[in-house]
């Protein structure tokens, strides 16, 4: 098992410096962004596509730091009803498969995407709990008309290049839990589309990630290490909490998600928060999580995703690395 980190939290630093930081924390794996919602400053895509020498030089940077490149990450919304977003994110994902193959990387992390509720819709619509048949109509459209055709094509391309697509089961996507992951896999007869097991999104949905690993088994191709803390506000508002605020596109620190869309401001009294590994669940829990992943695949890469807003960049990454390495017995 390889313990590492997704380098998006270090995008302000050149790749060699980012890899030096990972190595200093005792990590051995790196996951690099290849498009989608955020830029890819650590991946010179044009050079990699154009030149074998550029590919060898790029991989040499990782070797020089004792780090293995284990996955590309192309999280976005390839099913977005706005063509500006959809065309970029879907093209980024398709391109990422070829880039991964050229680099000898066998995993690409992605999100399944979210279409509109109908063919005339202009905004994504996350459709869950279809107790009213109107929502079953939405589900049928989103899956049968949009998601399944798109992902069938991705499956074909991934199989051609022999690269596994690990879908992050992320709410606000058509695939957000094990049941929807299995629905997609079965609908497209997948051989190269499976799951990334990120426990953080499962925690706040009330899903036991360890039981999810047992349920999905060999369909898990990659794992993320990100923790979640359930706060006292959840006892009043539950975990489905819409108290987010708008952020102006020109505001300091505004994060673009493609087209006209901006990352919203998190509630101040939130029902739950993403936190560094160990700040939501202790080292004993993480030890058990790593053990069941290792049973699925002894070579599994588990990469830290640092999104703890209460800890600084290196503080949060270092804290997560310490806990995760202790859980791994290292």
PDB file of C-alpha atoms in Angstrom:
ATOM      1  CA  UNK A   1       0.000   0.000   0.000  1.00  0.00           C
ATOM      2  CA  UNK A   2       1.247   3.459  -0.918  1.00  0.00           C
ATOM      3  CA  UNK A   3       0.507   6.434   1.329  1.00  0.00           C
ATOM      4  CA  UNK A   4       0.656   9.837  -0.309  1.00  0.00           C
ATOM      5  CA  UNK A   5      -1.209  13.028  -1.120  1.00  0.00           C
ATOM      6  CA  UNK A   6      -3.167  14.811  -3.825  1.00  0.00           C
ATOM      7  CA  UNK A   7      -1.034  17.852  -4.646  1.00  0.00           C
ATOM      8  CA  UNK A   8      -3.878  20.319  -5.284  1.00  0.00           C
ATOM      9  CA  UNK A   9      -3.265  21.795  -1.828  1.00  0.00           C
ATOM     10  CA  UNK A  10       0.289  22.657  -2.994  1.00  0.00           C
ATOM     11  CA  UNK A  11      -0.574  24.257  -6.336  1.00  0.00           C
ATOM     12  CA  UNK A  12       1.122  27.490  -5.254  1.00  0.00           C
ATOM     13  CA  UNK A  13       4.474  25.672  -5.315  1.00  0.00           C
ATOM     14  CA  UNK A  14       6.453  24.232  -8.253  1.00  0.00           C
ATOM     15  CA  UNK A  15       6.172  20.466  -8.620  1.00  0.00           C
ATOM     16  CA  UNK A  16       9.699  19.682  -7.318  1.00  0.00           C
ATOM     17  CA  UNK A  17       9.041  21.710  -4.165  1.00  0.00           C
ATOM     18  CA  UNK A  18       5.645  20.057  -3.683  1.00  0.00           C
ATOM     19  CA  UNK A  19       7.198  16.601  -3.987  1.00  0.00           C
ATOM     20  CA  UNK A  20       9.956  17.563  -1.548  1.00  0.00           C
ATOM     21  CA  UNK A  21       7.258  18.465   0.979  1.00  0.00           C
ATOM     22  CA  UNK A  22       5.532  15.109   0.522  1.00  0.00           C
ATOM     23  CA  UNK A  23       8.829  13.264   0.938  1.00  0.00           C
ATOM     24  CA  UNK A  24       9.686  15.272   4.064  1.00  0.00           C
ATOM     25  CA  UNK A  25       6.380  14.135   5.599  1.00  0.00           C
ATOM     26  CA  UNK A  26       7.304  10.515   4.886  1.00  0.00           C
ATOM     27  CA  UNK A  27       4.861  10.094   1.988  1.00  0.00           C
ATOM     28  CA  UNK A  28       5.585   8.035  -1.128  1.00  0.00           C
ATOM     29  CA  UNK A  29       2.685   8.620  -3.522  1.00  0.00           C
ATOM     30  CA  UNK A  30       1.344  11.605  -5.439  1.00  0.00           C
ATOM     31  CA  UNK A  31      -1.938  12.269  -7.216  1.00  0.00           C
ATOM     32  CA  UNK A  32      -1.779  15.119  -9.727  1.00  0.00           C
ATOM     33  CA  UNK A  33      -4.626  17.223 -11.106  1.00  0.00           C
ATOM     34  CA  UNK A  34      -5.231  16.874 -14.844  1.00  0.00           C
ATOM     35  CA  UNK A  35      -8.188  19.209 -15.443  1.00  0.00           C
ATOM     36  CA  UNK A  36     -11.824  19.660 -14.502  1.00  0.00           C
ATOM     37  CA  UNK A  37     -12.784  22.149 -11.810  1.00  0.00           C
ATOM     38  CA  UNK A  38      -9.267  23.400 -11.092  1.00  0.00           C
ATOM     39  CA  UNK A  39      -6.071  24.041 -13.103  1.00  0.00           C
ATOM     40  CA  UNK A  40      -3.236  21.556 -13.554  1.00  0.00           C
ATOM     41  CA  UNK A  41      -0.013  23.479 -12.757  1.00  0.00           C
ATOM     42  CA  UNK A  42       1.816  20.256 -11.801  1.00  0.00           C
ATOM     43  CA  UNK A  43       1.135  18.516 -15.131  1.00  0.00           C
ATOM     44  CA  UNK A  44       2.653  19.798 -18.421  1.00  0.00           C
ATOM     45  CA  UNK A  45      -0.004  18.131 -20.568  1.00  0.00           C
ATOM     46  CA  UNK A  46       1.086  19.433 -23.986  1.00  0.00           C
ATOM     47  CA  UNK A  47       4.675  18.316 -23.457  1.00  0.00           C
ATOM     48  CA  UNK A  48       3.597  14.896 -22.221  1.00  0.00           C
ATOM     49  CA  UNK A  49       1.348  14.353 -25.233  1.00  0.00           C
ATOM     50  CA  UNK A  50       4.044  15.507 -27.645  1.00  0.00           C
ATOM     51  CA  UNK A  51       7.277  13.890 -26.515  1.00  0.00           C
ATOM     52  CA  UNK A  52       8.547  10.636 -25.025  1.00  0.00           C
ATOM     53  CA  UNK A  53      11.563  12.531 -23.692  1.00  0.00           C
ATOM     54  CA  UNK A  54       9.260  15.016 -21.940  1.00  0.00           C
ATOM     55  CA  UNK A  55       7.417  12.097 -20.356  1.00  0.00           C
ATOM     56  CA  UNK A  56      10.631  10.536 -19.090  1.00  0.00           C
ATOM     57  CA  UNK A  57      11.874  13.889 -17.779  1.00  0.00           C
ATOM     58  CA  UNK A  58       8.576  14.430 -15.971  1.00  0.00           C
ATOM     59  CA  UNK A  59       8.573  11.001 -14.339  1.00  0.00           C
ATOM     60  CA  UNK A  60      12.220  11.575 -13.414  1.00  0.00           C
ATOM     61  CA  UNK A  61      11.165  14.445 -11.141  1.00  0.00           C
ATOM     62  CA  UNK A  62       9.087  12.000  -9.110  1.00  0.00           C
ATOM     63  CA  UNK A  63      11.870   9.401  -9.035  1.00  0.00           C
ATOM     64  CA  UNK A  64      14.360  12.001  -7.827  1.00  0.00           C
ATOM     65  CA  UNK A  65      12.134  12.628  -4.794  1.00  0.00           C
ATOM     66  CA  UNK A  66      11.300   8.999  -4.057  1.00  0.00           C
ATOM     67  CA  UNK A  67       7.646   9.581  -4.954  1.00  0.00           C
ATOM     68  CA  UNK A  68       5.479   7.427  -7.224  1.00  0.00           C
ATOM     69  CA  UNK A  69       2.876   9.061  -9.452  1.00  0.00           C
ATOM     70  CA  UNK A  70      -0.127   6.852  -8.684  1.00  0.00           C
ATOM     71  CA  UNK A  71      -3.098   8.723 -10.163  1.00  0.00           C
ATOM     72  CA  UNK A  72      -4.333  11.683 -12.138  1.00  0.00           C
ATOM     73  CA  UNK A  73      -7.330  13.575 -10.796  1.00  0.00           C
ATOM     74  CA  UNK A  74      -9.870  15.128 -13.172  1.00  0.00           C
ATOM     75  CA  UNK A  75     -12.796  15.960 -10.897  1.00  0.00           C
ATOM     76  CA  UNK A  76     -15.364  18.074 -12.713  1.00  0.00           C
ATOM     77  CA  UNK A  77     -18.898  17.912 -14.071  1.00  0.00           C
ATOM     78  CA  UNK A  78     -18.706  16.269 -17.508  1.00  0.00           C
ATOM     79  CA  UNK A  79     -22.540  16.125 -17.652  1.00  0.00           C
ATOM     80  CA  UNK A  80     -23.147  19.825 -16.925  1.00  0.00           C
ATOM     81  CA  UNK A  81     -26.056  21.348 -18.908  1.00  0.00           C
ATOM     82  CA  UNK A  82     -23.955  24.455 -19.595  1.00  0.00           C
ATOM     83  CA  UNK A  83     -21.880  23.523 -22.645  1.00  0.00           C
ATOM     84  CA  UNK A  84     -19.012  25.811 -21.574  1.00  0.00           C
ATOM     85  CA  UNK A  85     -18.444  23.650 -18.512  1.00  0.00           C
ATOM     86  CA  UNK A  86     -19.512  20.307 -19.966  1.00  0.00           C
ATOM     87  CA  UNK A  87     -17.311  20.515 -23.046  1.00  0.00           C
ATOM     88  CA  UNK A  88     -14.189  21.398 -21.067  1.00  0.00           C
ATOM     89  CA  UNK A  89     -14.671  18.923 -18.238  1.00  0.00           C
ATOM     90  CA  UNK A  90     -15.607  16.029 -20.499  1.00  0.00           C
ATOM     91  CA  UNK A  91     -12.696  16.756 -22.852  1.00  0.00           C
ATOM     92  CA  UNK A  92     -10.326  17.008 -19.887  1.00  0.00           C
ATOM     93  CA  UNK A  93     -11.434  13.581 -18.666  1.00  0.00           C
ATOM     94  CA  UNK A  94     -11.080  11.942 -22.074  1.00  0.00           C
ATOM     95  CA  UNK A  95      -7.645  13.516 -22.496  1.00  0.00           C
ATOM     96  CA  UNK A  96      -6.603  12.462 -18.983  1.00  0.00           C
ATOM     97  CA  UNK A  97      -7.034   8.806 -19.902  1.00  0.00           C
ATOM     98  CA  UNK A  98      -4.507   9.112 -22.730  1.00  0.00           C
ATOM     99  CA  UNK A  99      -2.113  11.189 -20.615  1.00  0.00           C
ATOM    100  CA  UNK A 100      -2.262   8.605 -17.836  1.00  0.00           C
ATOM    101  CA  UNK A 101      -1.542   5.780 -20.259  1.00  0.00           C
ATOM    102  CA  UNK A 102       1.448   7.616 -21.733  1.00  0.00           C
ATOM    103  CA  UNK A 103       2.862   8.070 -18.235  1.00  0.00           C
ATOM    104  CA  UNK A 104       2.222   4.473 -17.217  1.00  0.00           C
ATOM    105  CA  UNK A 105      -0.322   5.611 -14.624  1.00  0.00           C
ATOM    106  CA  UNK A 106      -3.226   3.187 -14.271  1.00  0.00           C
ATOM    107  CA  UNK A 107      -5.724   5.331 -12.336  1.00  0.00           C
ATOM    108  CA  UNK A 108      -7.713   8.472 -13.147  1.00  0.00           C
ATOM    109  CA  UNK A 109      -9.971   9.878 -10.418  1.00  0.00           C
ATOM    110  CA  UNK A 110     -13.172  11.550 -11.619  1.00  0.00           C
ATOM    111  CA  UNK A 111     -16.673  12.567 -10.610  1.00  0.00           C
ATOM    112  CA  UNK A 112     -19.682  11.128 -12.398  1.00  0.00           C
ATOM    113  CA  UNK A 113     -21.281  14.521 -13.088  1.00  0.00           C
ATOM    114  CA  UNK A 114     -24.762  15.991 -12.756  1.00  0.00           C
ATOM    115  CA  UNK A 115     -27.085  16.903 -15.653  1.00  0.00           C
ATOM    116  CA  UNK A 116     -30.134  19.139 -15.566  1.00  0.00           C
ATOM    117  CA  UNK A 117     -33.501  17.684 -14.576  1.00  0.00           C
ATOM    118  CA  UNK A 118     -34.635  17.661 -18.209  1.00  0.00           C
ATOM    119  CA  UNK A 119     -33.315  18.268 -21.698  1.00  0.00           C
ATOM    120  CA  UNK A 120     -34.353  21.939 -21.480  1.00  0.00           C
ATOM    121  CA  UNK A 121     -32.785  22.600 -18.065  1.00  0.00           C
ATOM    122  CA  UNK A 122     -29.930  25.061 -17.723  1.00  0.00           C
ATOM    123  CA  UNK A 123     -28.531  24.209 -14.271  1.00  0.00           C
ATOM    124  CA  UNK A 124     -27.437  20.916 -12.724  1.00  0.00           C
ATOM    125  CA  UNK A 125     -30.063  19.238 -10.530  1.00  0.00           C
ATOM    126  CA  UNK A 126     -29.043  16.743  -7.871  1.00  0.00           C
ATOM    127  CA  UNK A 127     -31.972  14.372  -7.727  1.00  0.00           C
ATOM    128  CA  UNK A 128     -32.244  12.169  -4.611  1.00  0.00           C
ATOM    129  CA  UNK A 129     -35.011  10.487  -2.624  1.00  0.00           C
ATOM    130  CA  UNK A 130     -37.537  10.225  -5.503  1.00  0.00           C
ATOM    131  CA  UNK A 131     -40.625   9.606  -3.370  1.00  0.00           C
ATOM    132  CA  UNK A 132     -42.691  11.529  -5.959  1.00  0.00           C
ATOM    133  CA  UNK A 133     -42.817   9.941  -9.425  1.00  0.00           C
ATOM    134  CA  UNK A 134     -41.817  13.305 -10.913  1.00  0.00           C
ATOM    135  CA  UNK A 135     -38.364  12.700  -9.447  1.00  0.00           C
ATOM    136  CA  UNK A 136     -38.308   9.218 -10.934  1.00  0.00           C
ATOM    137  CA  UNK A 137     -38.850  10.916 -14.296  1.00  0.00           C
ATOM    138  CA  UNK A 138     -35.852  13.136 -13.543  1.00  0.00           C
ATOM    139  CA  UNK A 139     -33.774  10.114 -12.549  1.00  0.00           C
ATOM    140  CA  UNK A 140     -34.691   8.271 -15.733  1.00  0.00           C
ATOM    141  CA  UNK A 141     -33.704  11.254 -17.880  1.00  0.00           C
ATOM    142  CA  UNK A 142     -30.436  11.908 -16.070  1.00  0.00           C
ATOM    143  CA  UNK A 143     -29.322   8.298 -16.185  1.00  0.00           C
ATOM    144  CA  UNK A 144     -30.761   6.917 -19.416  1.00  0.00           C
ATOM    145  CA  UNK A 145     -30.355   9.960 -21.628  1.00  0.00           C
ATOM    146  CA  UNK A 146     -27.176  11.539 -20.259  1.00  0.00           C
ATOM    147  CA  UNK A 147     -25.057   9.635 -17.730  1.00  0.00           C
ATOM    148  CA  UNK A 148     -25.133   6.126 -19.179  1.00  0.00           C
ATOM    149  CA  UNK A 149     -24.333   7.132 -22.794  1.00  0.00           C
ATOM    150  CA  UNK A 150     -21.472   9.372 -21.663  1.00  0.00           C
ATOM    151  CA  UNK A 151     -19.947   6.839 -19.287  1.00  0.00           C
ATOM    152  CA  UNK A 152     -20.318   4.018 -21.799  1.00  0.00           C
ATOM    153  CA  UNK A 153     -17.995   6.014 -24.071  1.00  0.00           C
ATOM    154  CA  UNK A 154     -15.587   6.653 -21.194  1.00  0.00           C
ATOM    155  CA  UNK A 155     -15.566   2.928 -20.404  1.00  0.00           C
ATOM    156  CA  UNK A 156     -14.658   2.140 -24.014  1.00  0.00           C
ATOM    157  CA  UNK A 157     -11.793   4.633 -24.027  1.00  0.00           C
ATOM    158  CA  UNK A 158     -10.509   3.539 -20.635  1.00  0.00           C
ATOM    159  CA  UNK A 159     -10.557  -0.099 -21.733  1.00  0.00           C
ATOM    160  CA  UNK A 160      -8.682   0.809 -24.931  1.00  0.00           C
ATOM    161  CA  UNK A 161      -5.882   2.454 -22.922  1.00  0.00           C
ATOM    162  CA  UNK A 162      -6.185  -0.020 -20.004  1.00  0.00           C
ATOM    163  CA  UNK A 163      -6.628   2.784 -17.473  1.00  0.00           C
ATOM    164  CA  UNK A 164      -9.056   2.423 -14.550  1.00  0.00           C
ATOM    165  CA  UNK A 165     -11.444   5.308 -13.821  1.00  0.00           C
ATOM    166  CA  UNK A 166     -12.046   5.707 -10.078  1.00  0.00           C
ATOM    167  CA  UNK A 167     -15.269   7.643  -9.502  1.00  0.00           C
ATOM    168  CA  UNK A 168     -15.408   9.689  -6.314  1.00  0.00           C
ATOM    169  CA  UNK A 169     -18.808   9.018  -4.754  1.00  0.00           C
ATOM    170  CA  UNK A 170     -19.571  12.678  -4.221  1.00  0.00           C
ATOM    171  CA  UNK A 171     -22.992  14.162  -3.385  1.00  0.00           C
ATOM    172  CA  UNK A 172     -24.339  16.523  -6.074  1.00  0.00           C
ATOM    173  CA  UNK A 173     -23.411  13.852  -8.637  1.00  0.00           C
ATOM    174  CA  UNK A 174     -25.482  11.024 -10.059  1.00  0.00           C
ATOM    175  CA  UNK A 175     -23.017   8.629  -8.378  1.00  0.00           C
ATOM    176  CA  UNK A 176     -22.771   9.507  -4.686  1.00  0.00           C
ATOM    177  CA  UNK A 177     -22.971   6.200  -2.770  1.00  0.00           C
ATOM    178  CA  UNK A 178     -22.283   2.486  -3.347  1.00  0.00           C
ATOM    179  CA  UNK A 179     -25.763   1.805  -4.773  1.00  0.00           C
ATOM    180  CA  UNK A 180     -25.433   4.462  -7.480  1.00  0.00           C
ATOM    181  CA  UNK A 181     -21.855   3.391  -8.209  1.00  0.00           C
ATOM    182  CA  UNK A 182     -23.036  -0.170  -8.770  1.00  0.00           C
ATOM    183  CA  UNK A 183     -25.927   1.046 -10.933  1.00  0.00           C
ATOM    184  CA  UNK A 184     -23.493   2.811 -13.251  1.00  0.00           C
ATOM    185  CA  UNK A 185     -21.059  -0.114 -13.377  1.00  0.00           C
ATOM    186  CA  UNK A 186     -23.855  -2.539 -14.229  1.00  0.00           C
ATOM    187  CA  UNK A 187     -25.518  -0.202 -16.741  1.00  0.00           C
ATOM    188  CA  UNK A 188     -22.369   0.169 -18.846  1.00  0.00           C
ATOM    189  CA  UNK A 189     -20.973  -3.345 -18.262  1.00  0.00           C
ATOM    190  CA  UNK A 190     -17.886  -1.697 -16.828  1.00  0.00           C
ATOM    191  CA  UNK A 191     -14.499  -3.340 -16.765  1.00  0.00           C
ATOM    192  CA  UNK A 192     -12.535  -0.103 -16.274  1.00  0.00           C
ATOM    193  CA  UNK A 193     -14.927   2.133 -14.324  1.00  0.00           C
ATOM    194  CA  UNK A 194     -15.154   1.707 -10.556  1.00  0.00           C
ATOM    195  CA  UNK A 195     -14.836   3.653  -7.326  1.00  0.00           C
ATOM    196  CA  UNK A 196     -12.507   5.939  -5.496  1.00  0.00           C
ATOM    197  CA  UNK A 197     -13.165   5.374  -1.816  1.00  0.00           C
ATOM    198  CA  UNK A 198     -13.154   8.821  -0.185  1.00  0.00           C
ATOM    199  CA  UNK A 199     -14.608   8.316   3.309  1.00  0.00           C
ATOM    200  CA  UNK A 200     -15.231  12.026   3.921  1.00  0.00           C
ATOM    201  CA  UNK A 201     -18.314  12.202   1.691  1.00  0.00           C
ATOM    202  CA  UNK A 202     -19.619   8.919   3.052  1.00  0.00           C
ATOM    203  CA  UNK A 203     -19.264   9.957   6.704  1.00  0.00           C
ATOM    204  CA  UNK A 204     -21.686  12.872   6.479  1.00  0.00           C
ATOM    205  CA  UNK A 205     -24.227  10.788   4.557  1.00  0.00           C
ATOM    206  CA  UNK A 206     -24.313   8.301   7.438  1.00  0.00           C
ATOM    207  CA  UNK A 207     -22.486   5.597   5.455  1.00  0.00           C
ATOM    208  CA  UNK A 208     -19.867   3.425   7.170  1.00  0.00           C
ATOM    209  CA  UNK A 209     -16.864   3.612   4.808  1.00  0.00           C
ATOM    210  CA  UNK A 210     -15.419   0.328   6.056  1.00  0.00           C
ATOM    211  CA  UNK A 211     -18.660  -1.485   5.300  1.00  0.00           C
ATOM    212  CA  UNK A 212     -18.737   0.272   1.921  1.00  0.00           C
ATOM    213  CA  UNK A 213     -15.297  -1.179   1.158  1.00  0.00           C
ATOM    214  CA  UNK A 214     -16.587  -4.647   1.981  1.00  0.00           C
ATOM    215  CA  UNK A 215     -19.630  -4.094  -0.239  1.00  0.00           C
ATOM    216  CA  UNK A 216     -17.738  -2.795  -3.285  1.00  0.00           C
ATOM    217  CA  UNK A 217     -14.630  -4.974  -2.975  1.00  0.00           C
ATOM    218  CA  UNK A 218     -12.606  -5.135  -6.168  1.00  0.00           C
ATOM    219  CA  UNK A 219     -14.503  -2.233  -7.716  1.00  0.00           C
ATOM    220  CA  UNK A 220     -12.407   0.099  -5.540  1.00  0.00           C
ATOM    221  CA  UNK A 221      -9.458   1.281  -7.605  1.00  0.00           C
ATOM    222  CA  UNK A 222      -8.105   4.157  -5.515  1.00  0.00           C
ATOM    223  CA  UNK A 223      -8.652   5.780  -2.123  1.00  0.00           C
ATOM    224  CA  UNK A 224      -8.547   9.256  -0.629  1.00  0.00           C
ATOM    225  CA  UNK A 225      -7.719  10.127   2.955  1.00  0.00           C
ATOM    226  CA  UNK A 226      -9.947  12.980   4.071  1.00  0.00           C
ATOM    227  CA  UNK A 227     -11.836  13.137   7.353  1.00  0.00           C
ATOM    228  CA  UNK A 228     -15.171  14.669   8.332  1.00  0.00           C
ATOM    229  CA  UNK A 229     -16.314  16.092  11.661  1.00  0.00           C
ATOM    230  CA  UNK A 230     -20.040  16.076  12.388  1.00  0.00           C
ATOM    231  CA  UNK A 231     -20.863  19.236  14.374  1.00  0.00           C
ATOM    232  CA  UNK A 232     -23.523  20.030  16.989  1.00  0.00           C
ATOM    233  CA  UNK A 233     -25.563  21.949  14.393  1.00  0.00           C
ATOM    234  CA  UNK A 234     -26.349  18.635  12.698  1.00  0.00           C
ATOM    235  CA  UNK A 235     -28.542  17.712  15.664  1.00  0.00           C
ATOM    236  CA  UNK A 236     -30.805  20.631  14.719  1.00  0.00           C
ATOM    237  CA  UNK A 237     -30.468  21.036  10.953  1.00  0.00           C
ATOM    238  CA  UNK A 238     -29.302  17.570   9.942  1.00  0.00           C
ATOM    239  CA  UNK A 239     -26.562  17.133   7.377  1.00  0.00           C
ATOM    240  CA  UNK A 240     -28.588  18.499   4.421  1.00  0.00           C
ATOM    241  CA  UNK A 241     -27.905  22.131   5.163  1.00  0.00           C
ATOM    242  CA  UNK A 242     -28.342  24.828   2.486  1.00  0.00           C
ATOM    243  CA  UNK A 243     -27.053  27.851   4.450  1.00  0.00           C
ATOM    244  CA  UNK A 244     -24.295  28.663   1.964  1.00  0.00           C
ATOM    245  CA  UNK A 245     -23.643  32.199   0.714  1.00  0.00           C
ATOM    246  CA  UNK A 246     -22.656  33.633  -2.640  1.00  0.00           C
ATOM    247  CA  UNK A 247     -19.107  34.758  -3.338  1.00  0.00           C
ATOM    248  CA  UNK A 248     -18.548  37.516  -5.901  1.00  0.00           C
ATOM    249  CA  UNK A 249     -16.392  36.388  -8.824  1.00  0.00           C
ATOM    250  CA  UNK A 250     -14.041  39.327  -8.190  1.00  0.00           C
ATOM    251  CA  UNK A 251     -13.791  38.727  -4.427  1.00  0.00           C
ATOM    252  CA  UNK A 252     -10.332  37.902  -3.026  1.00  0.00           C
ATOM    253  CA  UNK A 253      -9.843  34.157  -3.001  1.00  0.00           C
ATOM    254  CA  UNK A 254     -12.902  33.410  -5.161  1.00  0.00           C
ATOM    255  CA  UNK A 255     -12.597  29.950  -6.721  1.00  0.00           C
ATOM    256  CA  UNK A 256     -13.977  29.457 -10.229  1.00  0.00           C
ATOM    257  CA  UNK A 257     -15.675  26.147 -10.996  1.00  0.00           C
ATOM    258  CA  UNK A 258     -15.890  26.789 -14.733  1.00  0.00           C
ATOM    259  CA  UNK A 259     -18.064  29.116 -16.803  1.00  0.00           C
ATOM    260  CA  UNK A 260     -19.913  31.621 -14.581  1.00  0.00           C
ATOM    261  CA  UNK A 261     -19.894  29.390 -11.493  1.00  0.00           C
ATOM    262  CA  UNK A 262     -18.054  30.132  -8.229  1.00  0.00           C
ATOM    263  CA  UNK A 263     -17.399  28.038  -5.125  1.00  0.00           C
ATOM    264  CA  UNK A 264     -19.926  29.113  -2.467  1.00  0.00           C
ATOM    265  CA  UNK A 265     -19.083  30.279   1.059  1.00  0.00           C
ATOM    266  CA  UNK A 266     -19.380  27.574   3.702  1.00  0.00           C
ATOM    267  CA  UNK A 267     -21.839  28.133   6.614  1.00  0.00           C
ATOM    268  CA  UNK A 268     -20.223  29.588   9.742  1.00  0.00           C
ATOM    269  CA  UNK A 269     -22.193  27.260  12.027  1.00  0.00           C
ATOM    270  CA  UNK A 270     -21.954  24.246   9.767  1.00  0.00           C
ATOM    271  CA  UNK A 271     -23.505  20.854  10.343  1.00  0.00           C
ATOM    272  CA  UNK A 272     -20.261  19.190   9.303  1.00  0.00           C
ATOM    273  CA  UNK A 273     -16.781  20.088   8.105  1.00  0.00           C
ATOM    274  CA  UNK A 274     -13.997  18.423   6.207  1.00  0.00           C
ATOM    275  CA  UNK A 275     -11.027  18.082   8.546  1.00  0.00           C
ATOM    276  CA  UNK A 276      -7.533  16.619   8.466  1.00  0.00           C
ATOM    277  CA  UNK A 277      -7.179  12.879   8.937  1.00  0.00           C
ATOM    278  CA  UNK A 278      -7.502  12.162  12.661  1.00  0.00           C
ATOM    279  CA  UNK A 279      -9.582  15.228  13.527  1.00  0.00           C
ATOM    280  CA  UNK A 280     -12.889  13.512  12.840  1.00  0.00           C
ATOM    281  CA  UNK A 281     -11.994   9.868  13.450  1.00  0.00           C
ATOM    282  CA  UNK A 282      -9.050   8.595  15.467  1.00  0.00           C
ATOM    283  CA  UNK A 283      -6.037   6.583  14.382  1.00  0.00           C
ATOM    284  CA  UNK A 284      -7.742   3.313  15.354  1.00  0.00           C
ATOM    285  CA  UNK A 285     -10.520   3.975  12.845  1.00  0.00           C
ATOM    286  CA  UNK A 286      -8.039   4.843  10.112  1.00  0.00           C
ATOM    287  CA  UNK A 287      -6.013   1.702  10.870  1.00  0.00           C
ATOM    288  CA  UNK A 288      -9.110  -0.391  10.249  1.00  0.00           C
ATOM    289  CA  UNK A 289      -9.868   1.515   7.046  1.00  0.00           C
ATOM    290  CA  UNK A 290      -6.387   0.906   5.653  1.00  0.00           C
ATOM    291  CA  UNK A 291      -6.550  -2.759   6.595  1.00  0.00           C
ATOM    292  CA  UNK A 292      -9.749  -3.420   4.636  1.00  0.00           C
ATOM    293  CA  UNK A 293      -8.406  -1.498   1.634  1.00  0.00           C
ATOM    294  CA  UNK A 294      -5.249  -3.600   1.708  1.00  0.00           C
ATOM    295  CA  UNK A 295      -7.379  -6.736   1.610  1.00  0.00           C
ATOM    296  CA  UNK A 296      -8.973  -5.452  -1.598  1.00  0.00           C
ATOM    297  CA  UNK A 297      -5.639  -4.492  -3.187  1.00  0.00           C
ATOM    298  CA  UNK A 298      -2.270  -4.666  -1.388  1.00  0.00           C
ATOM    299  CA  UNK A 299      -0.928  -2.112  -3.880  1.00  0.00           C
ATOM    300  CA  UNK A 300      -3.743   0.399  -3.293  1.00  0.00           C
ATOM    301  CA  UNK A 301      -2.730   4.073  -3.235  1.00  0.00           C
ATOM    302  CA  UNK A 302      -4.289   6.125  -0.438  1.00  0.00           C
ATOM    303  CA  UNK A 303      -3.733   9.829  -1.055  1.00  0.00           C
ATOM    304  CA  UNK A 304      -4.417  12.593   1.464  1.00  0.00           C
ATOM    305  CA  UNK A 305      -6.751  15.337   0.290  1.00  0.00           C
ATOM    306  CA  UNK A 306      -6.205  18.362   2.527  1.00  0.00           C
ATOM    307  CA  UNK A 307      -9.335  20.546   2.817  1.00  0.00           C
ATOM    308  CA  UNK A 308      -9.256  21.432   6.517  1.00  0.00           C
ATOM    309  CA  UNK A 309      -9.993  25.171   6.606  1.00  0.00           C
ATOM    310  CA  UNK A 310      -8.965  25.420  10.269  1.00  0.00           C
ATOM    311  CA  UNK A 311      -5.388  24.332   9.629  1.00  0.00           C
ATOM    312  CA  UNK A 312      -2.761  25.895   7.408  1.00  0.00           C
ATOM    313  CA  UNK A 313      -1.481  24.329   4.235  1.00  0.00           C
ATOM    314  CA  UNK A 314       1.534  22.495   5.658  1.00  0.00           C
ATOM    315  CA  UNK A 315       0.095  22.142   9.153  1.00  0.00           C
ATOM    316  CA  UNK A 316      -2.952  20.269   7.877  1.00  0.00           C
ATOM    317  CA  UNK A 317      -1.046  18.128   5.406  1.00  0.00           C
ATOM    318  CA  UNK A 318       1.585  17.253   8.005  1.00  0.00           C
ATOM    319  CA  UNK A 319      -1.028  16.405  10.632  1.00  0.00           C
ATOM    320  CA  UNK A 320      -2.875  14.135   8.217  1.00  0.00           C
ATOM    321  CA  UNK A 321       0.343  12.430   7.131  1.00  0.00           C
ATOM    322  CA  UNK A 322       1.380  11.738  10.728  1.00  0.00           C
ATOM    323  CA  UNK A 323      -1.960  10.128  11.581  1.00  0.00           C
ATOM    324  CA  UNK A 324      -2.191   8.126   8.377  1.00  0.00           C
ATOM    325  CA  UNK A 325       1.361   6.800   8.597  1.00  0.00           C
ATOM    326  CA  UNK A 326       0.785   5.813  12.220  1.00  0.00           C
ATOM    327  CA  UNK A 327      -2.380   3.998  11.160  1.00  0.00           C
ATOM    328  CA  UNK A 328      -0.340   2.193   8.489  1.00  0.00           C
ATOM    329  CA  UNK A 329       2.212   1.130  11.102  1.00  0.00           C
ATOM    330  CA  UNK A 330       5.034   3.200   9.660  1.00  0.00           C
TER     331      UNK A 330
END
